Short mmCIF file of C-alpha atoms in Angstrom, two decimals:
data_model
loop_
_atom_site.label_atom_id
_atom_site.label_comp_id
_atom_site.label_asym_id
_atom_site.label_seq_id
_atom_site.Cartn_x
_atom_site.Cartn_y
_atom_site.Cartn_z
CA UNK A 1 8.15 28.16 0.61
CA UNK A 2 6.73 26.33 -2.42
CA UNK A 3 4.77 23.20 -1.65
CA UNK A 4 2.84 20.38 -3.24
CA UNK A 5 -0.90 20.72 -2.70
CA UNK A 6 -3.48 17.96 -2.95
CA UNK A 7 -7.25 17.90 -3.17
CA UNK A 8 -9.48 16.63 -1.77
CA UNK A 9 -8.06 16.01 1.66
CA UNK A 10 -10.62 13.26 2.21
CA UNK A 11 -12.99 11.53 -0.17
CA UNK A 12 -15.56 8.87 0.60
CA UNK A 13 -16.89 6.86 -2.31
CA UNK A 14 -18.89 3.78 -3.05
CA UNK A 15 -17.20 0.68 -4.41
CA UNK A 16 -17.17 0.71 -8.19
CA UNK A 17 -17.21 4.49 -8.51
CA UNK A 18 -14.54 6.50 -10.30
CA UNK A 19 -12.33 8.77 -8.25
CA UNK A 20 -9.97 11.53 -9.34
CA UNK A 21 -7.34 12.80 -6.95
CA UNK A 22 -5.71 16.09 -7.82
CA UNK A 23 -2.27 17.46 -7.17
CA UNK A 24 -0.55 20.75 -7.90
CA UNK A 25 3.20 20.06 -7.92
CA UNK A 26 5.83 22.70 -7.21
CA UNK A 27 5.78 25.01 -10.19
CA UNK A 28 9.21 24.44 -11.76
CA UNK A 29 9.30 20.71 -11.09
CA UNK A 30 9.10 18.28 -13.97
CA UNK A 31 8.98 14.85 -12.29
CA UNK A 32 5.76 13.82 -10.62
CA UNK A 33 4.86 10.83 -8.47
CA UNK A 34 1.99 9.10 -6.75
CA UNK A 35 2.45 6.98 -3.66
CA UNK A 36 -0.10 5.36 -1.42
CA UNK A 37 -0.15 4.22 2.18
CA UNK A 38 -2.71 1.79 3.47
CA UNK A 39 -3.42 2.39 7.14
CA UNK A 40 -0.62 0.99 9.28
CA UNK A 41 1.49 -0.07 6.31
CA UNK A 42 4.46 1.26 4.36
CA UNK A 43 4.46 4.09 1.89
CA UNK A 44 4.28 2.36 -1.51
CA UNK A 45 5.31 3.71 -4.90
CA UNK A 46 2.60 3.73 -7.56
CA UNK A 47 3.84 5.67 -10.56
CA UNK A 48 6.23 8.32 -11.79
CA UNK A 49 5.58 10.72 -14.66
CA UNK A 50 7.90 12.82 -16.76
CA UNK A 51 7.59 14.58 -20.08
CA UNK A 52 3.92 13.73 -20.34
CA UNK A 53 4.35 10.03 -19.99
CA UNK A 54 4.72 7.36 -17.33
CA UNK A 55 8.38 6.69 -16.67
CA UNK A 56 7.96 3.93 -14.11
CA UNK A 57 5.10 2.12 -12.41
CA UNK A 58 4.71 -0.54 -9.77
CA UNK A 59 2.67 -3.73 -9.92
CA UNK A 60 0.01 -1.95 -7.86
CA UNK A 61 -0.60 0.48 -10.71
CA UNK A 62 -2.82 -1.75 -12.82
CA UNK A 63 -5.35 -0.92 -15.52
CA UNK A 64 -7.71 0.58 -12.95
CA UNK A 65 -5.28 3.45 -12.43
CA UNK A 66 -4.31 6.25 -14.75
CA UNK A 67 -2.45 9.53 -14.45
CA UNK A 68 -2.71 12.69 -16.41
CA UNK A 69 -1.31 16.17 -16.55
CA UNK A 70 -4.29 17.92 -18.07
CA UNK A 71 -2.78 21.40 -17.99
CA UNK A 72 0.39 23.15 -16.94
CA UNK A 73 -0.24 22.90 -13.24
CA UNK A 74 -2.33 19.87 -12.28
CA UNK A 75 -1.35 16.22 -12.01
CA UNK A 76 -4.18 13.76 -11.45
CA UNK A 77 -4.60 10.17 -10.38
CA UNK A 78 -7.75 8.43 -11.56
CA UNK A 79 -9.05 5.18 -10.17
CA UNK A 80 -11.57 3.91 -12.65
CA UNK A 81 -13.63 1.51 -10.53
CA UNK A 82 -12.71 1.66 -6.88
CA UNK A 83 -12.37 -1.43 -4.72
CA UNK A 84 -12.45 -1.70 -0.94
CA UNK A 85 -8.70 -2.33 -0.92
CA UNK A 86 -8.08 1.04 -2.61
CA UNK A 87 -8.84 2.72 0.70
CA UNK A 88 -5.61 4.48 1.61
CA UNK A 89 -3.79 7.78 1.84
CA UNK A 90 -2.55 8.85 -1.55
CA UNK A 91 0.48 11.11 -1.68
CA UNK A 92 1.61 13.19 -4.61
CA UNK A 93 5.25 14.24 -4.90
CA UNK A 94 7.37 16.24 -7.28
CA UNK A 95 11.05 16.66 -8.02
CA UNK A 96 13.06 19.29 -9.79
CA UNK A 97 15.67 18.90 -12.48
CA UNK A 98 18.95 20.48 -13.49
CA UNK A 99 22.43 20.62 -12.07
CA UNK A 100 21.27 22.25 -8.86
CA UNK A 101 18.74 19.52 -8.17
CA UNK A 102 19.91 16.91 -5.68
CA UNK A 103 17.13 14.45 -6.14
CA UNK A 104 14.84 14.92 -3.17
CA UNK A 105 11.13 14.48 -3.57
CA UNK A 106 8.68 16.93 -2.05
CA UNK A 107 5.42 15.42 -0.87
CA UNK A 108 1.95 16.80 -0.44
CA UNK A 109 -0.12 16.22 2.68
CA UNK A 110 -2.12 13.46 1.06
CA UNK A 111 -5.66 12.63 0.05
CA UNK A 112 -7.45 10.07 2.18
CA UNK A 113 -9.66 7.80 0.12
CA UNK A 114 -12.30 5.71 1.85
CA UNK A 115 -14.14 3.15 -0.27
CA UNK A 116 -17.36 1.79 1.20
CA UNK B 1 19.14 1.12 -5.28
CA UNK B 2 20.98 -0.22 -2.25
CA UNK B 3 18.98 -1.62 0.64
CA UNK B 4 19.02 -0.07 4.08
CA UNK B 5 18.61 -1.47 7.57
CA UNK B 6 17.25 0.58 10.46
CA UNK B 7 16.16 -0.27 14.00
CA UNK B 8 12.42 -0.68 14.29
CA UNK B 9 11.99 1.78 17.13
CA UNK B 10 13.86 4.11 19.44
CA UNK B 11 13.09 6.38 22.37
CA UNK B 12 14.75 9.68 23.17
CA UNK B 13 14.32 12.07 26.07
CA UNK B 14 13.07 15.52 25.19
CA UNK B 15 15.94 17.99 24.83
CA UNK B 16 18.53 15.29 24.25
CA UNK B 17 20.13 14.40 20.95
CA UNK B 18 18.42 11.67 18.97
CA UNK B 19 20.85 9.52 16.99
CA UNK B 20 19.20 7.35 14.37
CA UNK B 21 21.46 4.78 12.70
CA UNK B 22 21.19 3.31 9.23
CA UNK B 23 23.20 0.56 7.58
CA UNK B 24 23.65 0.59 3.81
CA UNK B 25 26.56 -1.77 3.27
CA UNK B 26 25.87 -2.28 -0.45
CA UNK B 27 25.81 1.41 -1.32
CA UNK B 28 27.57 2.29 -4.56
CA UNK B 29 29.83 5.25 -5.17
CA UNK B 30 27.21 7.47 -6.79
CA UNK B 31 24.33 6.76 -4.47
CA UNK B 32 23.16 9.40 -2.05
CA UNK B 33 21.76 8.84 1.43
CA UNK B 34 18.42 10.60 1.97
CA UNK B 35 16.49 10.94 5.20
CA UNK B 36 12.77 11.55 5.40
CA UNK B 37 10.30 11.46 8.24
CA UNK B 38 6.58 10.92 8.48
CA UNK B 39 4.66 12.45 11.34
CA UNK B 40 1.51 10.44 11.97
CA UNK B 41 -0.19 10.09 8.57
CA UNK B 42 1.15 13.27 7.03
CA UNK B 43 3.16 13.32 3.82
CA UNK B 44 6.80 12.26 4.10
CA UNK B 45 8.99 15.25 4.88
CA UNK B 46 12.48 15.65 3.49
CA UNK B 47 15.11 16.16 6.20
CA UNK B 48 18.60 15.97 4.74
CA UNK B 49 20.77 14.08 2.31
CA UNK B 50 24.45 13.49 1.65
CA UNK B 51 26.93 11.69 -0.54
CA UNK B 52 30.27 11.46 1.28
CA UNK B 53 30.67 14.42 3.56
CA UNK B 54 28.81 15.11 6.75
CA UNK B 55 25.96 17.52 6.27
CA UNK B 56 24.05 19.88 8.54
CA UNK B 57 20.95 21.96 8.04
CA UNK B 58 18.41 23.63 10.26
CA UNK B 59 16.69 20.35 11.00
CA UNK B 60 19.44 17.82 11.52
CA UNK B 61 22.96 16.60 10.93
CA UNK B 62 23.96 13.62 8.83
CA UNK B 63 27.11 11.71 9.64
CA UNK B 64 28.30 9.28 6.96
CA UNK B 65 31.10 6.86 7.78
CA UNK B 66 34.24 7.00 5.70
CA UNK B 67 33.45 3.69 3.99
CA UNK B 68 29.88 4.95 3.40
CA UNK B 69 28.42 1.69 4.65
CA UNK B 70 26.45 3.39 7.39
CA UNK B 71 25.16 6.76 8.48
CA UNK B 72 23.56 8.46 11.46
CA UNK B 73 20.91 11.11 11.50
CA UNK B 74 21.25 13.42 14.48
CA UNK B 75 18.45 15.58 15.80
CA UNK B 76 20.46 17.74 18.20
CA UNK B 77 17.71 18.72 20.64
CA UNK B 78 14.73 16.46 20.19
CA UNK B 79 11.28 17.87 20.87
CA UNK B 80 7.94 16.12 21.21
CA UNK B 81 7.14 17.23 17.66
CA UNK B 82 10.03 15.12 16.41
CA UNK B 83 8.09 11.96 17.26
CA UNK B 84 7.75 10.31 13.83
CA UNK B 85 8.86 7.46 11.62
CA UNK B 86 12.27 8.19 10.12
CA UNK B 87 13.28 6.67 6.79
CA UNK B 88 16.81 6.24 5.50
CA UNK B 89 16.83 5.82 1.71
CA UNK B 90 19.73 5.23 -0.63
CA UNK B 91 19.33 6.26 -4.22
CA UNK B 92 21.09 7.70 -7.22
CA UNK B 93 20.56 11.44 -7.53
CA UNK B 94 18.94 10.95 -10.92
CA UNK B 95 17.13 7.83 -9.87
CA UNK B 96 13.41 7.63 -10.08
CA UNK B 97 11.28 6.41 -7.24
CA UNK B 98 12.16 6.36 -3.56
CA UNK B 99 11.68 3.06 -1.80
CA UNK B 100 10.29 3.53 1.70
CA UNK B 101 11.06 0.67 4.04
CA UNK B 102 9.63 0.36 7.53
CA UNK B 103 11.90 3.05 8.98
CA UNK B 104 12.59 3.79 12.65
CA UNK B 105 9.73 4.87 14.84
CA UNK B 106 11.19 7.54 17.12
CA UNK B 107 9.31 8.45 20.26
CA UNK B 108 10.44 11.56 22.12
CA UNK B 109 9.59 11.22 25.78
CA UNK B 110 8.85 14.25 27.97
#
């Protein structure tokens, strides 16, 4: 069964460093998402991406964050200068399109980011 | 997207049916009801969705009331592996993001 894959599964970084989290969405999907979950809190929407541009973003997704689809398979989330409060699980998700699509998102297993 | 209300937590005995309710009284005619679950800190897992009719798949059944103001997710024979947080989400099929509330924390008891 096709699945969303994310790398790395866990990354530890120093405050102020840049981090790139990578995702390989399901191959025929065209909508891509990033969510995050701080330990013990809700799953929060960060950004959605379609047709090579951001279609929606939350207030969390500030100038420190960026997303990119550098090639036909990867979807990345970059945090330019990490802060302690960026420590969280980051989930990538994708969604299909077309008449047969019924709107569900498929999530990866997440990348745990720890900022020291 | 319409808001949903779910109980904070529930217990269910192993092997029994788990019935998880959700209220969505402001749902509009074209909004679907989606159910997801999150086991520990894993990625949210899609379970089932529906518009008006009751739905069943290999994981669960979804019962939607005739007025569509509430629904129930049924896990017919709960196992310990079904212990998770269950989210009821209402959204248009072509809508963008999913809003995850606090969900229902289901504990299956041996």
